Tab-separated table of C-alpha atoms (C1' of nucleotides) in Angstrom:
chain	number	residue	atom	x	y	z
K	26	LEU	CA	-36.797	5.567	2.388
K	27	LYS	CA	-36.647	6.047	-1.651
K	28	VAL	CA	-35.240	9.005	-2.952
K	29	SER	CA	-35.195	11.237	-5.955
K	30	LYS	CA	-32.823	9.809	-9.128
K	31	GLN	CA	-31.728	13.028	-8.702
K	32	GLN	CA	-30.408	13.137	-5.059
K	33	SER	CA	-29.530	9.119	-5.467
K	34	ALA	CA	-27.024	10.352	-8.469
K	35	ARG	CA	-25.662	13.380	-6.028
K	36	ASN	CA	-25.450	10.204	-3.465
K	37	ARG	CA	-23.509	8.430	-5.880
K	38	ARG	CA	-21.225	11.083	-6.762
K	39	ALA	CA	-20.735	11.743	-3.145
K	40	LEU	CA	-19.374	8.391	-2.283
K	41	ILE	CA	-16.874	8.072	-5.493
K	42	GLU	CA	-15.440	11.761	-4.366
K	43	ALA	CA	-15.063	10.164	-0.151
K	44	ALA	CA	-13.732	7.087	-1.290
K	45	GLY	CA	-11.410	8.853	-4.051
K	46	ARG	CA	-9.846	11.030	-1.177
K	47	LEU	CA	-9.774	8.619	1.822
K	48	ILE	CA	-7.954	5.711	-0.934
K	49	ARG	CA	-5.806	8.248	-1.816
K	50	GLU	CA	-4.946	9.668	1.695
K	51	ARG	CA	-4.782	5.990	3.747
K	52	GLY	CA	-4.742	3.331	0.856
K	53	ILE	CA	-7.203	1.289	0.136
K	54	ASP	CA	-7.303	-1.383	3.338
K	55	GLY	CA	-6.644	1.892	5.532
K	56	VAL	CA	-10.096	2.750	4.537
K	57	GLY	CA	-13.656	0.669	5.501
K	58	VAL	CA	-16.750	1.198	3.953
K	59	ALA	CA	-18.701	2.564	7.073
K	60	GLU	CA	-16.016	5.421	7.225
K	61	ILE	CA	-16.730	6.114	3.236
K	62	CYS	CA	-20.024	6.447	3.899
K	63	ALA	CA	-19.976	8.270	6.497
K	64	GLU	CA	-18.007	10.930	5.049
K	65	ALA	CA	-20.020	11.262	1.917
K	66	GLY	CA	-23.269	11.517	4.619
K	67	LEU	CA	-24.783	7.851	3.839
K	68	THR	CA	-25.094	4.888	6.022
K	69	HIS	CA	-22.878	1.919	5.208
K	70	GLY	CA	-25.427	-0.513	3.839
K	71	ALA	CA	-26.260	2.656	1.305
K	72	LEU	CA	-22.318	1.594	-0.737
K	73	TYR	CA	-24.041	-1.883	-1.861
K	74	ALA	CA	-27.547	-0.325	-3.693
K	75	GLN	CA	-25.296	1.660	-5.687
K	76	PHE	CA	-21.827	-0.662	-6.256
K	77	PRO	CA	-21.586	-4.460	-5.881
K	78	SER	CA	-18.709	-4.232	-3.558
K	79	LYS	CA	-16.069	-1.601	-2.099
K	80	GLU	CA	-13.906	-2.696	-4.976
K	81	ALA	CA	-15.893	-1.867	-7.802
K	82	LEU	CA	-16.384	1.592	-5.529
K	83	ALA	CA	-12.651	1.923	-5.400
K	84	ALA	CA	-12.374	1.364	-9.498
K	85	GLU	CA	-15.044	3.416	-9.807
K	86	ALA	CA	-13.161	6.589	-7.891
K	87	LEU	CA	-9.698	5.443	-9.309
K	88	THR	CA	-10.975	6.361	-13.138
K	89	ASP	CA	-12.929	9.375	-12.221
K	90	ASN	CA	-9.263	10.657	-10.745
K	91	LEU	CA	-7.418	9.974	-13.501
K	92	HIS	CA	-10.162	11.288	-15.838
K	93	ARG	CA	-10.058	14.419	-13.358
K	94	LYS	CA	-6.204	14.540	-13.676
K	95	HIS	CA	-5.769	14.043	-17.516
K	96	GLU	CA	-8.076	16.792	-18.096
K	97	GLU	CA	-6.242	19.202	-15.624
K	98	MET	CA	-3.237	18.586	-17.150
K	99	THR	CA	-3.869	19.218	-20.833
K	100	ALA	CA	-6.151	22.147	-20.070
K	101	PRO	CA	-4.575	24.960	-22.460
K	102	ARG	CA	-2.452	27.525	-19.792
K	103	ALA	CA	-2.653	31.055	-20.864
K	104	GLY	CA	-4.394	30.092	-24.208
K	105	ALA	CA	-1.262	27.780	-25.380
K	106	GLU	CA	-0.845	23.728	-25.389
K	107	PRO	CA	1.122	22.895	-21.749
K	108	THR	CA	4.608	22.686	-22.342
K	109	LEU	CA	6.676	19.626	-20.560
K	110	GLY	CA	7.810	22.240	-18.411
K	111	ASP	CA	4.425	23.001	-16.867
K	112	TYR	CA	3.363	19.337	-16.647
K	113	LEU	CA	6.967	18.915	-14.299
K	114	THR	CA	6.024	22.177	-12.833
K	115	TYR	CA	2.606	21.125	-11.767
K	116	TYR	CA	3.587	17.584	-11.018
K	117	LEU	CA	6.378	17.747	-9.124
K	118	SER	CA	4.957	20.542	-6.748
K	119	ARG	CA	5.154	20.673	-2.947
K	120	GLN	CA	1.459	21.426	-3.345
K	121	HIS	CA	0.858	17.814	-4.544
K	122	ARG	CA	3.191	16.250	-2.447
K	123	ASP	CA	1.470	17.709	0.518
K	124	ASN	CA	-2.387	16.969	-0.732
K	125	LEU	CA	-3.080	13.036	-1.192
K	126	ALA	CA	-6.651	13.223	-0.744
K	127	GLU	CA	-6.564	15.699	-4.181
K	128	GLY	CA	-3.538	14.500	-5.865
K	129	CYS	CA	-3.008	12.338	-9.002
K	130	ALA	CA	-3.647	8.108	-8.121
K	131	MET	CA	-1.097	7.170	-9.442
K	132	ALA	CA	1.490	8.478	-7.353
K	133	ALA	CA	-0.537	7.695	-4.382
K	134	SER	CA	-1.305	3.654	-5.172
K	135	ALA	CA	2.017	3.102	-7.450
K	136	SER	CA	3.768	0.293	-5.328
K	137	GLU	CA	-0.021	-1.243	-4.137
K	138	ILE	CA	-1.907	-1.196	-7.584
K	139	GLY	CA	-0.331	-4.837	-8.439
K	140	ARG	CA	-1.849	-6.554	-5.553
K	141	GLN	CA	-5.222	-5.192	-6.493
K	142	GLY	CA	-7.738	-7.226	-8.116
K	143	GLU	CA	-7.748	-7.184	-11.859
K	144	ALA	CA	-10.221	-4.017	-12.203
K	145	LEU	CA	-8.140	-1.632	-10.531
K	146	SER	CA	-4.328	-2.943	-12.390
K	147	ALA	CA	-6.608	-2.689	-15.639
K	148	ARG	CA	-7.735	1.570	-14.736
K	149	PHE	CA	-4.407	1.731	-13.462
K	150	THR	CA	-2.364	0.635	-16.221
K	151	ASP	CA	-4.688	2.667	-19.092
K	152	GLY	CA	-4.204	6.311	-17.155
K	153	PHE	CA	-0.460	5.573	-16.902
K	154	ALA	CA	-0.364	4.288	-20.650
K	155	GLN	CA	-2.514	7.859	-21.391
K	156	LEU	CA	0.326	9.868	-18.907
K	157	VAL	CA	2.713	8.784	-21.305
K	158	GLU	CA	0.911	9.981	-24.217
K	159	VAL	CA	0.791	13.183	-22.892
K	160	MET	CA	4.326	13.242	-22.284
K	161	GLU	CA	5.321	12.098	-25.684
K	162	ARG	CA	3.551	14.832	-27.129
K	163	SER	CA	5.157	17.753	-24.905
K	164	LEU	CA	8.486	16.747	-26.189
K	165	ASP	CA	10.219	18.746	-28.896
K	166	ASP	CA	9.474	17.556	-32.370
K	167	ARG	CA	13.051	16.912	-33.238
K	168	LEU	CA	12.895	14.039	-31.710
K	169	THR	CA	11.616	10.763	-33.213
K	170	GLY	CA	10.822	7.008	-33.286
K	171	ALA	CA	12.287	5.019	-30.194
K	172	ASP	CA	13.848	7.727	-28.644
K	173	ARG	CA	11.298	10.004	-28.121
K	174	ARG	CA	8.570	7.228	-26.667
K	175	GLN	CA	11.393	6.112	-24.305
K	176	ARG	CA	11.663	9.367	-23.121
K	177	ALA	CA	8.171	9.798	-22.462
K	178	LEU	CA	8.704	6.954	-20.405
K	179	ALA	CA	11.088	7.855	-18.509
K	180	VAL	CA	10.046	11.146	-17.735
K	181	ALA	CA	6.455	9.681	-16.763
K	182	THR	CA	7.727	6.866	-14.540
K	183	ALA	CA	9.784	9.525	-12.679
K	184	MET	CA	7.568	12.192	-11.759
K	185	ILE	CA	5.124	9.417	-10.565
K	186	GLY	CA	7.843	7.827	-8.634
K	187	GLY	CA	8.965	11.656	-7.466
K	188	VAL	CA	6.313	12.313	-5.754
K	189	ALA	CA	5.733	8.964	-4.053
K	190	LEU	CA	9.276	8.965	-2.942
K	191	ALA	CA	8.947	12.450	-1.902
K	192	ARG	CA	6.129	11.852	0.058
K	193	ALA	CA	7.823	8.771	1.452
K	194	THR	CA	10.853	10.820	2.665
K	195	ALA	CA	8.582	13.686	3.963
K	196	LYS	CA	8.099	13.276	7.686
K	197	ALA	CA	11.803	11.756	8.239
K	198	SER	CA	13.588	14.059	5.601
K	199	PRO	CA	11.732	17.294	4.552
K	200	ALA	CA	15.089	18.738	3.138
K	201	LEU	CA	15.622	14.811	1.353
K	202	SER	CA	12.016	15.234	0.013
K	203	ASP	CA	12.379	19.067	-1.483
K	204	GLU	CA	15.798	18.242	-3.023
K	205	ILE	CA	13.527	14.832	-4.852
K	206	LEU	CA	11.124	17.419	-6.452
K	207	VAL	CA	13.646	20.125	-7.315
K	208	ALA	CA	16.150	17.485	-8.813
K	209	LEU	CA	13.507	15.911	-10.847
K	210	ARG	CA	12.114	18.999	-12.622
K	211	ARG	CA	15.753	19.624	-13.992
K	212	VAL	CA	16.753	16.564	-14.856
K	213	LEU	CA	13.649	15.908	-16.455
K	214	GLY	CA	13.488	19.012	-17.802
K	215	GLN	CA	16.640	18.485	-20.200
K	216	LEU	CA	14.526	15.620	-21.173
K	217	SER	CA	12.560	17.360	-23.520
K	218	GLY	CA	14.499	17.946	-25.953
K	219	ASN	CA	14.398	21.560	-26.588
K	220	SER	CA	17.669	23.314	-25.261
K	221	ARG	CA	15.272	26.465	-24.865
K	222	GLU	CA	12.683	25.183	-21.838
K	223	ALA	CA	15.908	22.605	-20.398
K	224	ALA	CA	17.800	26.020	-19.902
K	225	HIS	CA	14.486	27.662	-18.804
K	226	GLN	CA	14.002	24.237	-16.385
K	227	SER	CA	18.070	24.708	-15.108
K	228	GLU	CA	17.201	28.069	-13.420
K	229	GLY	CA	15.671	26.153	-10.534
K	230	ARG	CA	12.804	27.787	-9.831
E	22	LEU	CA	8.919	-24.637	26.305
E	23	LYS	CA	12.465	-23.457	26.912
E	24	VAL	CA	14.627	-23.347	23.626
E	25	SER	CA	18.652	-22.937	23.294
E	26	LYS	CA	19.654	-19.062	22.764
E	27	GLN	CA	21.091	-20.721	19.585
E	28	GLN	CA	17.402	-21.756	18.407
E	29	SER	CA	15.745	-18.744	19.473
E	30	ALA	CA	18.303	-16.344	17.481
E	31	ARG	CA	17.735	-18.487	14.633
E	32	ASN	CA	13.690	-18.139	15.419
E	33	ARG	CA	13.790	-14.469	15.175
E	34	ARG	CA	16.231	-14.815	11.840
E	35	ALA	CA	13.118	-16.620	10.867
E	36	LEU	CA	10.447	-14.275	11.939
E	37	ILE	CA	12.705	-11.078	9.918
E	38	GLU	CA	12.631	-13.546	6.827
E	39	ALA	CA	9.318	-14.361	6.823
E	40	ALA	CA	7.780	-11.031	7.424
E	41	GLY	CA	9.842	-9.516	5.049
E	42	ARG	CA	9.492	-11.647	1.778
E	43	LEU	CA	5.490	-12.029	2.862
E	44	ILE	CA	5.176	-7.687	3.492
E	45	ARG	CA	6.793	-7.516	-0.008
E	46	GLU	CA	4.907	-9.447	-1.811
E	47	ARG	CA	1.372	-8.190	-0.022
E	48	GLY	CA	2.192	-5.111	1.833
E	49	ILE	CA	1.895	-5.141	5.279
E	50	ASP	CA	-1.839	-4.763	5.803
E	51	GLY	CA	-1.909	-7.661	3.464
E	52	VAL	CA	-0.368	-10.165	6.002
E	53	GLY	CA	-1.152	-11.496	9.509
E	54	VAL	CA	0.633	-12.345	12.416
E	55	ALA	CA	-0.334	-15.341	12.211
E	56	GLU	CA	0.565	-16.049	8.860
E	57	ILE	CA	3.960	-14.743	9.246
E	58	CYS	CA	4.490	-17.098	12.369
E	59	ALA	CA	2.929	-20.008	10.496
E	60	GLU	CA	5.647	-19.252	7.710
E	61	ALA	CA	8.460	-19.540	10.641
E	62	GLY	CA	7.503	-22.224	12.067
E	63	LEU	CA	6.354	-20.545	14.981
E	64	THR	CA	2.918	-20.059	16.435
E	65	HIS	CA	1.483	-16.520	16.495
E	66	GLY	CA	2.248	-15.712	20.364
E	67	ALA	CA	6.071	-16.142	19.468
E	68	LEU	CA	6.632	-13.116	18.080
E	69	TYR	CA	5.507	-10.890	21.709
E	70	ALA	CA	8.149	-12.894	23.072
E	71	GLN	CA	11.008	-11.567	20.250
E	72	PHE	CA	9.420	-8.044	19.097
E	73	PRO	CA	7.362	-5.527	20.806
E	74	SER	CA	4.850	-5.762	18.187
E	75	LYS	CA	3.747	-6.254	14.519
E	76	GLU	CA	5.210	-2.964	13.247
E	77	ALA	CA	8.522	-3.310	14.801
E	78	LEU	CA	9.172	-6.768	13.150
E	79	ALA	CA	8.088	-4.895	10.154
E	80	ALA	CA	11.148	-2.674	11.117
E	81	GLU	CA	13.251	-5.235	11.261
E	82	ALA	CA	12.513	-6.867	8.252
E	83	LEU	CA	12.590	-3.721	6.142
E	84	THR	CA	16.063	-2.637	7.802
E	85	ASP	CA	17.457	-6.104	6.671
E	86	ASN	CA	16.415	-5.449	3.193
E	87	LEU	CA	17.890	-2.298	2.820
E	88	HIS	CA	21.388	-3.366	4.040
E	89	ARG	CA	21.633	-6.767	2.576
E	90	LYS	CA	20.344	-5.075	-1.170
E	91	HIS	CA	23.079	-2.455	-0.650
E	92	GLU	CA	25.449	-5.094	-0.076
E	93	GLU	CA	24.494	-7.086	-3.049
E	94	MET	CA	24.951	-3.885	-5.050
E	95	THR	CA	27.694	-2.555	-4.155
E	96	ALA	CA	29.933	-6.057	-4.000
E	97	PRO	CA	32.553	-5.970	-6.904
E	98	ARG	CA	31.612	-6.923	-10.206
E	99	ALA	CA	34.830	-8.994	-11.768
E	100	GLY	CA	36.817	-7.190	-9.295
E	101	ALA	CA	36.216	-4.099	-10.235
E	102	GLU	CA	33.214	-1.325	-8.973
E	103	PRO	CA	30.166	-1.829	-10.598
E	104	THR	CA	29.277	0.817	-12.885
E	105	LEU	CA	25.761	2.696	-13.063
E	106	GLY	CA	24.826	0.655	-15.955
E	107	ASP	CA	25.569	-2.697	-13.720
E	108	TYR	CA	23.255	-0.689	-11.063
E	109	LEU	CA	20.698	-0.073	-13.794
E	110	THR	CA	21.365	-3.656	-15.367
E	111	TYR	CA	20.746	-5.633	-11.927
E	112	TYR	CA	17.760	-3.023	-10.476
E	113	LEU	CA	15.381	-2.882	-13.962
E	114	SER	CA	15.277	-6.306	-14.675
E	115	ARG	CA	12.242	-8.489	-15.343
E	116	GLN	CA	13.752	-11.037	-12.958
E	117	HIS	CA	13.691	-7.767	-9.973
E	118	ARG	CA	10.275	-7.042	-11.349
E	119	ASP	CA	8.420	-10.582	-10.754
E	120	ASN	CA	10.133	-11.598	-7.741
E	121	LEU	CA	8.642	-9.309	-5.354
E	122	ALA	CA	9.476	-11.540	-2.316
E	123	GLU	CA	13.231	-11.002	-2.754
E	124	GLY	CA	13.348	-7.983	-3.880
E	125	CYS	CA	14.248	-3.924	-2.989
E	126	ALA	CA	11.560	-3.067	-0.436
E	127	MET	CA	11.611	0.309	-1.679
E	128	ALA	CA	9.952	-0.699	-4.967
E	129	ALA	CA	7.616	-2.857	-2.842
E	130	SER	CA	6.300	-0.149	-0.605
E	131	ALA	CA	7.166	3.218	-2.151
E	132	SER	CA	3.985	5.095	-1.934
E	133	GLU	CA	2.710	2.936	1.280
E	134	ILE	CA	5.390	3.767	3.620
E	135	GLY	CA	4.290	7.250	3.951
E	136	ARG	CA	1.411	6.247	6.086
E	137	GLN	CA	3.202	3.732	8.125
E	138	GLY	CA	4.671	4.757	11.371
E	139	GLU	CA	8.260	7.204	12.061
E	140	ALA	CA	10.219	4.138	12.365
E	141	LEU	CA	9.354	2.205	9.016
E	142	SER	CA	9.267	5.811	7.638
E	143	ALA	CA	13.049	6.472	9.335
E	144	ARG	CA	14.674	3.933	8.159
E	145	PHE	CA	13.133	3.896	4.220
E	146	THR	CA	14.432	7.162	4.259
E	147	ASP	CA	17.842	6.455	5.256
E	148	GLY	CA	17.747	3.554	2.759
E	149	PHE	CA	17.076	5.845	0.152
E	150	ALA	CA	19.792	8.335	1.022
E	151	GLN	CA	22.146	5.709	0.823
E	152	LEU	CA	20.972	4.320	-2.543
E	153	VAL	CA	21.662	8.566	-3.958
E	154	GLU	CA	25.089	8.421	-2.467
E	155	VAL	CA	25.659	4.981	-4.163
E	156	MET	CA	24.058	6.280	-7.703
E	157	GLU	CA	26.606	9.494	-7.015
E	158	ARG	CA	29.428	8.074	-6.683
E	159	SER	CA	28.807	5.994	-9.675
E	160	LEU	CA	28.335	8.756	-12.123
E	161	ASP	CA	30.777	10.044	-14.254
E	162	ASP	CA	34.301	12.167	-12.855
E	163	ARG	CA	34.124	14.755	-14.523
E	164	LEU	CA	30.082	15.754	-13.614
E	165	THR	CA	30.321	17.993	-10.499
E	166	GLY	CA	28.578	19.787	-7.288
E	167	ALA	CA	24.812	19.992	-7.507
E	168	ASP	CA	24.900	18.686	-11.328
E	169	ARG	CA	26.247	15.679	-9.857
E	170	ARG	CA	23.876	15.071	-6.898
E	171	GLN	CA	20.187	15.885	-9.337
E	172	ARG	CA	21.542	13.637	-11.639
E	173	ALA	CA	22.017	10.524	-8.757
E	174	LEU	CA	18.512	11.673	-7.095
E	175	ALA	CA	16.731	11.267	-10.563
E	176	VAL	CA	18.439	8.403	-11.057
E	177	ALA	CA	17.932	6.524	-7.537
E	178	THR	CA	13.799	7.817	-7.898
E	179	ALA	CA	13.205	7.034	-11.780
E	180	MET	CA	14.857	3.296	-10.524
E	181	ILE	CA	12.823	2.722	-8.091
E	182	GLY	CA	9.373	4.201	-9.808
E	183	GLY	CA	10.349	2.026	-12.601
E	184	VAL	CA	10.592	-1.102	-11.015
E	185	ALA	CA	6.905	-0.061	-9.060
E	186	LEU	CA	5.273	1.119	-12.309
E	187	ALA	CA	6.456	-2.026	-14.257
E	188	ARG	CA	4.510	-3.920	-11.584
E	189	ALA	CA	1.698	-2.194	-11.505
E	190	THR	CA	0.977	-2.554	-15.047
E	191	ALA	CA	2.839	-6.269	-15.996
E	192	LYS	CA	-1.038	-8.062	-15.029
E	193	ALA	CA	-2.813	-5.540	-17.529
E	194	SER	CA	-0.253	-5.238	-20.022
E	195	PRO	CA	3.268	-7.129	-20.072
E	196	ALA	CA	4.463	-5.035	-23.309
E	197	LEU	CA	4.006	-2.142	-21.767
E	198	SER	CA	6.193	-3.031	-18.438
E	199	ASP	CA	8.541	-4.529	-20.146
E	200	GLU	CA	8.762	-1.348	-22.303
E	201	ILE	CA	9.172	0.755	-19.508
E	202	LEU	CA	12.330	-0.952	-18.091
E	203	VAL	CA	14.020	-1.247	-21.356
E	204	ALA	CA	13.352	2.929	-21.587
E	205	LEU	CA	14.161	3.675	-18.484
E	206	ARG	CA	17.975	1.800	-19.073
E	207	ARG	CA	18.650	3.525	-21.903
E	208	VAL	CA	17.887	6.885	-20.664
E	209	LEU	CA	18.821	6.887	-17.164
E	210	GLY	CA	21.992	5.207	-18.838
E	211	GLN	CA	22.352	8.565	-20.301
E	212	LEU	CA	22.499	10.525	-17.260
E	213	SER	CA	25.827	8.549	-16.259
E	214	GLY	CA	28.213	11.200	-17.986
E	215	ASN	CA	30.058	9.233	-19.344
E	216	SER	CA	29.779	8.466	-23.478
E	217	ARG	CA	31.082	5.452	-23.603
E	218	GLU	CA	28.399	3.987	-20.933
E	219	ALA	CA	25.933	5.972	-22.309
E	220	ALA	CA	26.312	4.123	-25.996
E	221	HIS	CA	26.776	0.891	-24.160
E	222	GLN	CA	23.226	1.426	-22.312
E	223	SER	CA	22.135	2.745	-25.907
E	224	GLU	CA	22.542	-0.295	-27.795
E	225	GLY	CA	19.404	-1.508	-25.569
E	226	ARG	CA	20.152	-4.687	-24.375
T	23	DT	C1'	-54.817	17.217	-12.547
T	24	DG	C1'	-55.901	14.195	-8.085
T	25	DT	C1'	-55.449	9.740	-6.438
T	26	DA	C1'	-53.632	4.668	-5.624
T	27	DC	C1'	-49.946	2.092	-5.539
T	28	DA	C1'	-45.574	-0.257	-6.993
T	29	DT	C1'	-41.037	0.670	-6.655
T	30	DC	C1'	-36.184	1.134	-4.460
T	31	DA	C1'	-32.646	3.906	-2.366
T	32	DG	C1'	-31.369	4.116	2.113
T	33	DT	C1'	-31.562	2.202	6.807
T	34	DG	C1'	-29.270	-0.418	10.590
T	35	DA	C1'	-29.314	-4.273	13.244
T	36	DA	C1'	-27.063	-8.507	12.345
T	37	DC	C1'	-23.781	-12.298	9.864
T	38	DG	C1'	-19.310	-15.006	10.460
T	39	DC	C1'	-14.522	-13.563	10.165
T	40	DG	C1'	-9.954	-12.553	11.350
T	41	DC	C1'	-7.217	-9.308	12.890
T	42	DG	C1'	-3.355	-7.641	16.622
T	43	DT	C1'	-2.527	-8.829	21.176
T	44	DT	C1'	-2.635	-10.723	26.129
T	45	DC	C1'	-1.944	-14.162	29.326
T	46	DA	C1'	-1.761	-18.527	32.196
T	47	DC	C1'	1.220	-22.001	31.565
T	48	DT	C1'	4.859	-25.613	29.374
T	49	DG	C1'	9.096	-27.685	30.153
T	50	DA	C1'	13.694	-27.676	28.427
T	51	DT	C1'	18.324	-24.626	28.816
T	52	DG	C1'	21.272	-22.866	31.484
T	53	DT	C1'	23.326	-21.596	35.987
T	54	DA	C1'	24.531	-22.200	40.681
T	55	DC	C1'	26.054	-24.795	44.170
F	11	DT	C1'	31.285	-34.050	37.430
F	12	DG	C1'	26.289	-34.198	39.176
F	13	DT	C1'	22.414	-32.614	41.208
F	14	DA	C1'	18.066	-28.577	41.921
F	15	DC	C1'	15.576	-25.071	40.290
F	16	DA	C1'	14.702	-20.640	38.099
F	17	DT	C1'	14.486	-18.496	34.079
F	18	DC	C1'	12.032	-17.350	29.566
F	19	DA	C1'	11.375	-18.845	24.542
F	20	DG	C1'	7.611	-20.634	22.915
F	21	DT	C1'	2.218	-22.590	23.417
F	22	DG	C1'	-2.460	-21.845	22.078
F	23	DA	C1'	-6.720	-20.292	24.000
F	24	DA	C1'	-9.133	-15.991	25.149
F	25	DC	C1'	-9.782	-10.926	24.635
F	26	DG	C1'	-12.461	-7.117	22.507
F	27	DC	C1'	-12.427	-5.171	18.029
F	28	DG	C1'	-13.593	-3.577	13.050
F	29	DC	C1'	-13.791	-5.723	8.452
F	30	DG	C1'	-17.168	-6.383	4.033
F	31	DT	C1'	-21.481	-7.492	3.283
F	32	DT	C1'	-26.444	-9.174	4.252
F	33	DC	C1'	-31.141	-8.393	4.587
F	34	DA	C1'	-35.683	-7.497	6.343
F	35	DC	C1'	-37.622	-3.056	6.396
F	36	DT	C1'	-39.107	2.271	5.822
F	37	DG	C1'	-41.087	5.553	3.501
F	38	DA	C1'	-40.866	8.899	-0.279
F	39	DT	C1'	-41.032	9.044	-5.304
F	40	DG	C1'	-42.800	8.994	-9.390
F	41	DT	C1'	-46.135	5.940	-12.258
F	42	DA	C1'	-50.645	4.413	-14.091
F	43	DC	C1'	-55.160	5.219	-14.528
DNA sequence: TGTACATCAGTGAACGCGCGTTCACTGATGTAC
DNA sequence: TGTACATCAGTGAACGCGCGTTCACTGATGTAC
């Protein structure tokens, strides 16, 4: 049965969102197309009217998540540009760790993305490069050149690794998992080059 | 056909090693038991004479890898205890990034281990806690208490995240992938608390 | 504005395939005498 | 030391199952007149 263009667009959105949520929670290989389509309120055949394959849908879901997260992170906080401390508080939080479905896709898929097709790894790489740039802008203006860039790379990498490892250890040792988040907020905060902000993070809120 | 105890023990070893290699390369869901057994020179039924399930074999392979890596890392370098710089040079190398099969299982499975059974995540967590302790011992003696512990947690997390992200970005941007390794060696080296060593890392070898 | 009809998003049965696991069987090993 | 036989690691066919994808069909939409 044919459906209105509006409804068809809504269905496409529902597929992207269901795929994103389920893939972040269980991994690409951990969800089937039937389940994704059912979650979107459709039958499995409908996917192929919108996307050429499961992988194409996964790629679309990844891009969608990375765009959304980029906007969320860079949105002004109380009218001002977010600081590195704001980013760390947001990203390295228990809420983020415990919410696979709505969290950052990079933390959810870091170690498996290299095994997927080029479409997925190219989109992942773009998203990571963008995160590094956001981190670089948040560092103190007195830092320059290679040092500034390297700190931004280290912060971006450690944030993603931190959430991934906090999740990996959460079941077997909740205390260690929490410790990872606290330690990274503090140690990475000290890399901002801004001594006032570093002191703020050191208080360990 | 029955086989000598010696041969049976060798077959068990071959299964653990084949499983470890293939799972690190392609993920647990990316390899079948038939392929693991074929790689070990056996038929698929043989697995169940040695292990109750595929997951039990995967858990054994994970423990085996983490023990081996722990021994490799802590072995004295030229008669002396390895420094943090030695660990970073070893772990954050292009060789490690490019050798999934023989590399550290934590970097290969960080983001997917939380979705597996408890046997696997408990062993992963033990291995990570051990890595944190090794890192802690390599920091300068002047660092103490919570600061020392937090730096060790940050270093261990960023090392694993660094290799995972260097791999994730390697296909789409080899330059960015290399940059991650260099940046982490340098920035993490500066966390050792040993200014001589930090300067050494800063030269960016 | 009203009617006729081509379009095409979505349905659901069917495709071949590989998965993890089971099981009756084999036959060299290793033990009991 | 030599013989008889129970053991059990490994074989390979078979199990049910869910996977991603295809396809003939449906019928409301939206266009052409």
